[in-house]
CSV table of C-alpha atoms in Angstrom, one decimal:
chain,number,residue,atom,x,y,z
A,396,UNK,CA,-14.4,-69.3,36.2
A,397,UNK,CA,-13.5,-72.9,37.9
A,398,UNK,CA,-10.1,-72.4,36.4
A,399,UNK,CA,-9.5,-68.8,37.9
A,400,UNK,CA,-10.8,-70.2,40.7
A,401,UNK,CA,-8.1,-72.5,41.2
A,402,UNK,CA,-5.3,-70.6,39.6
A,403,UNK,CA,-6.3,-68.2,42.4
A,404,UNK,CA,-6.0,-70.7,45.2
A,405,UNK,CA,-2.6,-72.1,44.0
A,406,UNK,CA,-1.2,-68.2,43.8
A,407,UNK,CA,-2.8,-67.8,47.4
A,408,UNK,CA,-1.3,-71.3,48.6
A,409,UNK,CA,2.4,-70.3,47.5
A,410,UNK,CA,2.2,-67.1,49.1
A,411,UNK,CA,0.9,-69.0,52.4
A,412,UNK,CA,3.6,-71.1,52.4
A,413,UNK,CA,6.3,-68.8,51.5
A,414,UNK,CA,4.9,-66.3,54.5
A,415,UNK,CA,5.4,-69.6,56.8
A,416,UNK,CA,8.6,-70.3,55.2
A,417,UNK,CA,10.4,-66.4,56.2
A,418,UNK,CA,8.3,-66.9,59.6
A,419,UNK,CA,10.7,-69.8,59.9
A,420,UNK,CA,13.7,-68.7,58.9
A,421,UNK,CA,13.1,-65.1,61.2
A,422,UNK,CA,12.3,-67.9,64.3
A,423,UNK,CA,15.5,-69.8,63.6
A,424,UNK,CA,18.1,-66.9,63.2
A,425,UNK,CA,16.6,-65.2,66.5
A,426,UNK,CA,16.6,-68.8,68.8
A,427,UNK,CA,20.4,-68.2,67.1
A,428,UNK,CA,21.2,-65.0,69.2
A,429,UNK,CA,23.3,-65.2,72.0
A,430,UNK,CA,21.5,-62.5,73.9
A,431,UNK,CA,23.2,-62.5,77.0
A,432,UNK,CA,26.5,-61.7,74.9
A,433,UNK,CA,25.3,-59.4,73.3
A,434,UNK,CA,24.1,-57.6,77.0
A,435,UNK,CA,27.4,-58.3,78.1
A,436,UNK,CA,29.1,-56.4,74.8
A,437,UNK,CA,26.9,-53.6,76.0
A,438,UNK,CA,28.0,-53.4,79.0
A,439,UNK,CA,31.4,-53.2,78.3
A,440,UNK,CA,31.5,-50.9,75.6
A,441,UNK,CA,29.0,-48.3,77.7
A,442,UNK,CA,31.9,-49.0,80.3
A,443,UNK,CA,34.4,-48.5,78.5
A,444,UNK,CA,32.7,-45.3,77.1
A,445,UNK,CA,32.4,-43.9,80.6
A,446,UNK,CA,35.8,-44.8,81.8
A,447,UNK,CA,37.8,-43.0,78.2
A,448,UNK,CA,35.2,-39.7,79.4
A,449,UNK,CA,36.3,-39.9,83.0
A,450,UNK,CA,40.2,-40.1,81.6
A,451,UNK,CA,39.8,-37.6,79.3
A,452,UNK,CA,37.7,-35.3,81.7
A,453,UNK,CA,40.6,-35.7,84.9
A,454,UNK,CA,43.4,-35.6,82.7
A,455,UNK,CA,44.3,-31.7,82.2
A,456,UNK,CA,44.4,-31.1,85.9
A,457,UNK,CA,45.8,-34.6,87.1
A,458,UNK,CA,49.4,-32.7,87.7
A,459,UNK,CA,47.6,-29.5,89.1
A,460,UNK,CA,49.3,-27.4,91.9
A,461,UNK,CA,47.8,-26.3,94.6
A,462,UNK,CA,47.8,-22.7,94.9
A,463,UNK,CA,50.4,-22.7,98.1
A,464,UNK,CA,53.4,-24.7,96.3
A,465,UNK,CA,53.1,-22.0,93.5
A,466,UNK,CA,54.0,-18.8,95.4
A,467,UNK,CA,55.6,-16.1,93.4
A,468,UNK,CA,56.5,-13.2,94.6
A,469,UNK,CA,56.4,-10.6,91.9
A,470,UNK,CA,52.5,-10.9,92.2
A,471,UNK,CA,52.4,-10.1,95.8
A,472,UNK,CA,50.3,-7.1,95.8
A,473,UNK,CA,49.8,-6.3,92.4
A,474,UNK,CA,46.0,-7.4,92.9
A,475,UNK,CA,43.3,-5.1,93.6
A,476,UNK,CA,41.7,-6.0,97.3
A,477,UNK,CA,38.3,-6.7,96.1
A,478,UNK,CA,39.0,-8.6,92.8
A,479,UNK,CA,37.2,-11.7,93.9
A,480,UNK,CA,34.1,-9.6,94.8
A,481,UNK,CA,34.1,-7.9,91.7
A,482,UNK,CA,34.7,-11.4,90.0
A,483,UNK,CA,31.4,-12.4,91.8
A,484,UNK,CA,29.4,-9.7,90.1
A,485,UNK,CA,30.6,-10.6,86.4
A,486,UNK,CA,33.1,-7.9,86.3
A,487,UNK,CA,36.4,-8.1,84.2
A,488,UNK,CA,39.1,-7.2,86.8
A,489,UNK,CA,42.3,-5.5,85.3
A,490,UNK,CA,45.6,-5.1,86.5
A,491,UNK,CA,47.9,-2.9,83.8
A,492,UNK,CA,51.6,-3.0,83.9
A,493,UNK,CA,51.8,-6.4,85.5
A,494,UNK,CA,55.2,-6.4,83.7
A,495,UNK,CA,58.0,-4.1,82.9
A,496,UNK,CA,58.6,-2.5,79.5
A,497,UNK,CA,62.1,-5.0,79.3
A,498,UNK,CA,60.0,-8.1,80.7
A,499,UNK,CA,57.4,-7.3,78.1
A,500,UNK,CA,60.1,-7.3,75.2
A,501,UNK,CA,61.8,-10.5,76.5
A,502,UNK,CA,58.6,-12.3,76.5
A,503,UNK,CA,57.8,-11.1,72.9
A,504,UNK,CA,61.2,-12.5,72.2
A,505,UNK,CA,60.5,-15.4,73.6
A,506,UNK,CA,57.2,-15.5,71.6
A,507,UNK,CA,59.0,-14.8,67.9
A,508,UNK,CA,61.4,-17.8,68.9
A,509,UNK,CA,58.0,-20.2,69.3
A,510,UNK,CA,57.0,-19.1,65.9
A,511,UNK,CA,60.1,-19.4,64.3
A,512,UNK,CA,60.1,-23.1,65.7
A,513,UNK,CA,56.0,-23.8,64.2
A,514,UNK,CA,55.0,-24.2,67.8
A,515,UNK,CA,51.8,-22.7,66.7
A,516,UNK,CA,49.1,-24.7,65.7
A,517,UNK,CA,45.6,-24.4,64.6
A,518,UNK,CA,43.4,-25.1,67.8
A,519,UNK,CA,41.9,-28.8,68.1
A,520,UNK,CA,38.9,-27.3,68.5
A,521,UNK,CA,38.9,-25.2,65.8
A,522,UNK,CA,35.2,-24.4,64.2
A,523,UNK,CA,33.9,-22.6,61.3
A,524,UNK,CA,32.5,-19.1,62.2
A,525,UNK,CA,33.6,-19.8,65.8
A,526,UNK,CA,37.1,-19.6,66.4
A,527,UNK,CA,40.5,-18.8,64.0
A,528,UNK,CA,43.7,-18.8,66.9
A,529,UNK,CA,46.7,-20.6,66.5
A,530,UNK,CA,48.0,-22.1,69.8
A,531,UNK,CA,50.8,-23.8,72.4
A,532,UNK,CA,50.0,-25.3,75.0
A,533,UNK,CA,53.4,-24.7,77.6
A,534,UNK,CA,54.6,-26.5,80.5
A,535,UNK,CA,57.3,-24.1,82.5
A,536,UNK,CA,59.8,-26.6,81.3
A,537,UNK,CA,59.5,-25.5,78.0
A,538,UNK,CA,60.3,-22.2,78.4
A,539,UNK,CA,63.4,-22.6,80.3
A,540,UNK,CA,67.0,-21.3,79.7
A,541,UNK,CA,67.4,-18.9,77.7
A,542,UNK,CA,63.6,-17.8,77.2
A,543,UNK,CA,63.4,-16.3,80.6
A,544,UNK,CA,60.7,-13.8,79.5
A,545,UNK,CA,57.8,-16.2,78.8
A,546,UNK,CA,58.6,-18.3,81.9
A,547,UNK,CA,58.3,-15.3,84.4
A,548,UNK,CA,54.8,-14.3,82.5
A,549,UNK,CA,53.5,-18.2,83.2
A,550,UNK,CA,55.0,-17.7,87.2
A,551,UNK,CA,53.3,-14.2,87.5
A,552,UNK,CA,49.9,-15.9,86.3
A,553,UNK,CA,50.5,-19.2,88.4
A,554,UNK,CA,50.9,-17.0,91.8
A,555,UNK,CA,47.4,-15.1,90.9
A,556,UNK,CA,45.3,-18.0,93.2
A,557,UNK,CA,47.9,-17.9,96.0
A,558,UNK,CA,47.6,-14.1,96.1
A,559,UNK,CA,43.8,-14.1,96.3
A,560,UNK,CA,43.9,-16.9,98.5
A,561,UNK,CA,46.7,-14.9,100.7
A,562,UNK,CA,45.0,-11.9,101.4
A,563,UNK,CA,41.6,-14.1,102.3
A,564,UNK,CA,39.9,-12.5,99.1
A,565,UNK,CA,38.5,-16.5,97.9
A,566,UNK,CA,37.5,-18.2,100.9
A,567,UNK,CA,35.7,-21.3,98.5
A,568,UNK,CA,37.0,-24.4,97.0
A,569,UNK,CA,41.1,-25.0,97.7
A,570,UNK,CA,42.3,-23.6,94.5
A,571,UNK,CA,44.7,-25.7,91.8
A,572,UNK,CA,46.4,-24.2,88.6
A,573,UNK,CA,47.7,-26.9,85.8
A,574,UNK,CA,50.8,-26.8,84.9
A,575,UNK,CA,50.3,-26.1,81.3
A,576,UNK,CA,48.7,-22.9,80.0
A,577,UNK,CA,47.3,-22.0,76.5
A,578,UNK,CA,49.7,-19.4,74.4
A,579,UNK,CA,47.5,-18.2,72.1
A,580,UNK,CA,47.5,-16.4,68.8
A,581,UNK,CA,45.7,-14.3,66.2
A,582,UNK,CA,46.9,-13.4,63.2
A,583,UNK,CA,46.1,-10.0,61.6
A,584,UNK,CA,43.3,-10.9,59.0
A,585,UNK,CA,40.3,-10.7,60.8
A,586,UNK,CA,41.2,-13.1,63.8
A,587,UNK,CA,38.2,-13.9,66.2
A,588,UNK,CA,36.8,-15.9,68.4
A,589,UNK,CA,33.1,-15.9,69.1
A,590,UNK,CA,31.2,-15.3,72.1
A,591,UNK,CA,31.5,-18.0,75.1
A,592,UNK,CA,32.1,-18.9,78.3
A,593,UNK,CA,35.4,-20.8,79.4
A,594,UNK,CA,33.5,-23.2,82.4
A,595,UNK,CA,30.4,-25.3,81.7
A,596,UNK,CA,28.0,-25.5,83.9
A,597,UNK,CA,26.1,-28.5,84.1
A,598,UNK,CA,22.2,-28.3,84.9
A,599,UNK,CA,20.5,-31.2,86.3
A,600,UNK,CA,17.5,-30.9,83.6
A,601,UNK,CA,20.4,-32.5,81.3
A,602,UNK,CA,20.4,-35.7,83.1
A,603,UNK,CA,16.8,-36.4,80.9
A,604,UNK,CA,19.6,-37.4,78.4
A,605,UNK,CA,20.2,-40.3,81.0
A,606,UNK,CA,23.7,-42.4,79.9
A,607,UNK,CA,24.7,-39.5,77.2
A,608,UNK,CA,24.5,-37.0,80.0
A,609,UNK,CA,27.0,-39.1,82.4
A,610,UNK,CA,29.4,-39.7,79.6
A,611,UNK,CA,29.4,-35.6,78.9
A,612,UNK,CA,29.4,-35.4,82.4
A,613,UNK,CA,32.4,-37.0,83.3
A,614,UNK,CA,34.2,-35.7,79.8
A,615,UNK,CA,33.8,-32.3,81.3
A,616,UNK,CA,35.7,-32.7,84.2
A,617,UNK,CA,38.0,-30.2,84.4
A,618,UNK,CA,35.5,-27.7,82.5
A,619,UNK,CA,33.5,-27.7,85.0
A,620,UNK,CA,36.4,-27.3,87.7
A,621,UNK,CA,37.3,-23.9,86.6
A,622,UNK,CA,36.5,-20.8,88.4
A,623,UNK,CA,38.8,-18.0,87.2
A,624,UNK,CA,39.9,-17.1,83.9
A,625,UNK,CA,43.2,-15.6,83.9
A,626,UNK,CA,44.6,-13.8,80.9
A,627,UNK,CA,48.1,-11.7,80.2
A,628,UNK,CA,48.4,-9.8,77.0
A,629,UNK,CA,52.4,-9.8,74.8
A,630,UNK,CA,51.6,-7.1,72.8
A,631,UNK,CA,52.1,-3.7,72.0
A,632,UNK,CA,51.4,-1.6,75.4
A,633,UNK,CA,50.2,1.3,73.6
A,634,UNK,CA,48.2,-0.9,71.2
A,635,UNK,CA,45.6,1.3,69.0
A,636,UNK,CA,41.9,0.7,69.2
A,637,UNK,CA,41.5,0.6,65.8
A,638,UNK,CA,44.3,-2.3,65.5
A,639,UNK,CA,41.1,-3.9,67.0
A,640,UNK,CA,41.6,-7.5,69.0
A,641,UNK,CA,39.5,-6.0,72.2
A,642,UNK,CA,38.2,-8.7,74.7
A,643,UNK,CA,34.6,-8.4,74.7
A,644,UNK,CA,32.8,-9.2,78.2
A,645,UNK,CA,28.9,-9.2,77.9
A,646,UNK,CA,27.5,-7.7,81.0
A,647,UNK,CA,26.0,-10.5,83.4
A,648,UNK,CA,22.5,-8.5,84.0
A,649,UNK,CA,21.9,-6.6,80.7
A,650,UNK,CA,22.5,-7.0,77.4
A,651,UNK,CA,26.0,-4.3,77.5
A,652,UNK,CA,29.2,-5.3,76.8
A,653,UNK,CA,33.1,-3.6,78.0
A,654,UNK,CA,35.6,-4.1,75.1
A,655,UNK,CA,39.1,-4.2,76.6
A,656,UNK,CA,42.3,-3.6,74.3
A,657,UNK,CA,45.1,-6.2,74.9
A,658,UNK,CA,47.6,-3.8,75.7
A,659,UNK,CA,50.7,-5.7,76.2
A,660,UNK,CA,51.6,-6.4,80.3
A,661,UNK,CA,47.9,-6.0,81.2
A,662,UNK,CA,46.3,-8.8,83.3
A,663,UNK,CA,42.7,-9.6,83.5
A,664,UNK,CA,40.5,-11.7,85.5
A,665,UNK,CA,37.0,-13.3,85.4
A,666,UNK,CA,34.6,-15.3,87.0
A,667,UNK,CA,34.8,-18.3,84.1
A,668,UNK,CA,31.8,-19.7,85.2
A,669,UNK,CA,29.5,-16.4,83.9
A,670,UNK,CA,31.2,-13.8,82.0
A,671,UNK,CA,30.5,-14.6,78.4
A,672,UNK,CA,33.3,-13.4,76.2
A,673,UNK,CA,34.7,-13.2,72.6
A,674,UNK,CA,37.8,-11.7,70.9
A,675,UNK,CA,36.7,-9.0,67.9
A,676,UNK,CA,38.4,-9.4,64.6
A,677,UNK,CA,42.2,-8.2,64.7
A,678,UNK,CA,43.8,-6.3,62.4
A,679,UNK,CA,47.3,-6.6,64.0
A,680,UNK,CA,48.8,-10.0,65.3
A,681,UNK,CA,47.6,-10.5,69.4
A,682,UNK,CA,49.5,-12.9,71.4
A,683,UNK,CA,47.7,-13.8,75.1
A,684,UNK,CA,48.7,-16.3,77.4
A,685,UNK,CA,46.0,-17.9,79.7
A,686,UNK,CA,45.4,-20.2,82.6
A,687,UNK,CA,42.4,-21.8,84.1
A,688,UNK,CA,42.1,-21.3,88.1
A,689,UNK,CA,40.3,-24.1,88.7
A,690,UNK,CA,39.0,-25.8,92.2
A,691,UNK,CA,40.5,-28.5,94.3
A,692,UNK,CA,40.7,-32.4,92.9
């Protein structure tokens, strides 16, 4: 028993010491730690952080026009006189026959040119069971000589918050339109894109997320900038419902819903901040070019 006795004591002497010895070490390698640097790092990488979302936020409307320097008069009343109030109420506004039967063909023209040159891309933002369009973003530079068709479409849409603005229909925010819109496309197969809303909203019960709510905050700049969705279809004008492709617009106070073909030269319009919409699987290739009407920098 004396001999357990002190094998046990030896065993519980080593561990003693071995305990002090890590206790040690730990005491060292944390007196080691510059922790004023490693503050500092902080900082500047949560600065850094903040300044990449506030570049990335501002930068799709930094060479936005205001609505007055983009004037065009082919638009000049072609829009219903209470659009914006309509807009208000979560109604789709539609305006058919915005274009010609030969403006419609040159812009499809223009369209089958773009695809012959892989313009089209599969969209950056491209999710599983959320979205399947091909896209290209244009500037009205690149649709210039010979694709006249395209570029008339893109002035047509760009004179929509001059036109509203005109007639004293939006008496908010200045309004500014980028200069580059979203061609977008859907092939055939079963294209879609599920239900959304093209503006977010930001509520301030998300600032509980503290720093990760500024950084989304400031990355959604222009998001939350935009107040009117603004859409003109290149297809077929008599295109068949069961081609399918409609817009769907959820009603804003029920749980309805207005599918909308996207007959070629048809315009449409929504409040982006509320309409929640989606595009139903196609069956037939859809083509739709759409700008963002967004508030004044």
């Amino acid at each position: 028993m004396r001999r357990l006795s002190r094998v046990l004591r030896a065993d519980a002497g080593r561990r003693t010491a071995e305990m002090a010895s890590r206790a040690a070490t730990k005491s060292r390698v944390k007196s080691r730690v510059n922790w004023p640097l490693v503050a500092g790092l902080a900082f500047v990488g949560y600065g850094s952080a903040m300044v990449h979302a506030w570049d990335a936020g501002r930068t799709p409307l930094l060479d936005a026009t205001p609505c007055e320097e983009a004037v065009y008069d082919a638009i000049e009343g072609k829009l219903p006189a209470d659009a914006v109030q309509r807009m208000k109420q979560g109604e789709v506004v539609v305006v058919d026959n915005v274009l010609s039967p030969t403006e419609l063909k040159q812009a499809q023209r223009d369209i089958a040119q773009m695809d012959r040159e892989r313009r089209f891309q599969p969209n950056t933002h491209h999710v599983p069971g959320i979205r399947t369009d091909e896209i290209c973003y244009i500037r009205e530079s690149d649709v210039s000589g010979p694709k006249t068709g395209l570029r008339h479409v893109q002035r047509l849409i760009r004179g929509v918050p001059y036109e509203l603005t005109r007639t004293g229909q939006w008496q908010e925010e200045p309004l500014v339109i980028a200069p580059w819109m979203q061609l977008a496309r859907y092939e055939k197969d079963g294209g879609f894109y599920g239900p959304h809303t093209d503006a977010i909203e930001f509520l301030p019960v998300y600032w509980i997320a503290g720093p990760i709510a500024l950084y989304s905050w400031l990355k959604s700049y222009a998001f939350r900038r935009r107040r009117i969705t603004s859409i003109i279809y290149l297809n077929d004008p008599n295109w068949p419902e069961e081609s399918g492709g409609a817009l769907r617009a959820h009603h804003v106070n029920d749980d309805g819903y207005t599918d909308l073909l996207p007959k070629g030269g048809r315009l449409i319009m929504f409040d982006s901040r509320i309409v929640k919409h989606e595009v139903r699987p196609c069956h037939q290739a859809r083509s739709a070019l759409t700008a963002w009407i967004c508030a004044d920098l």
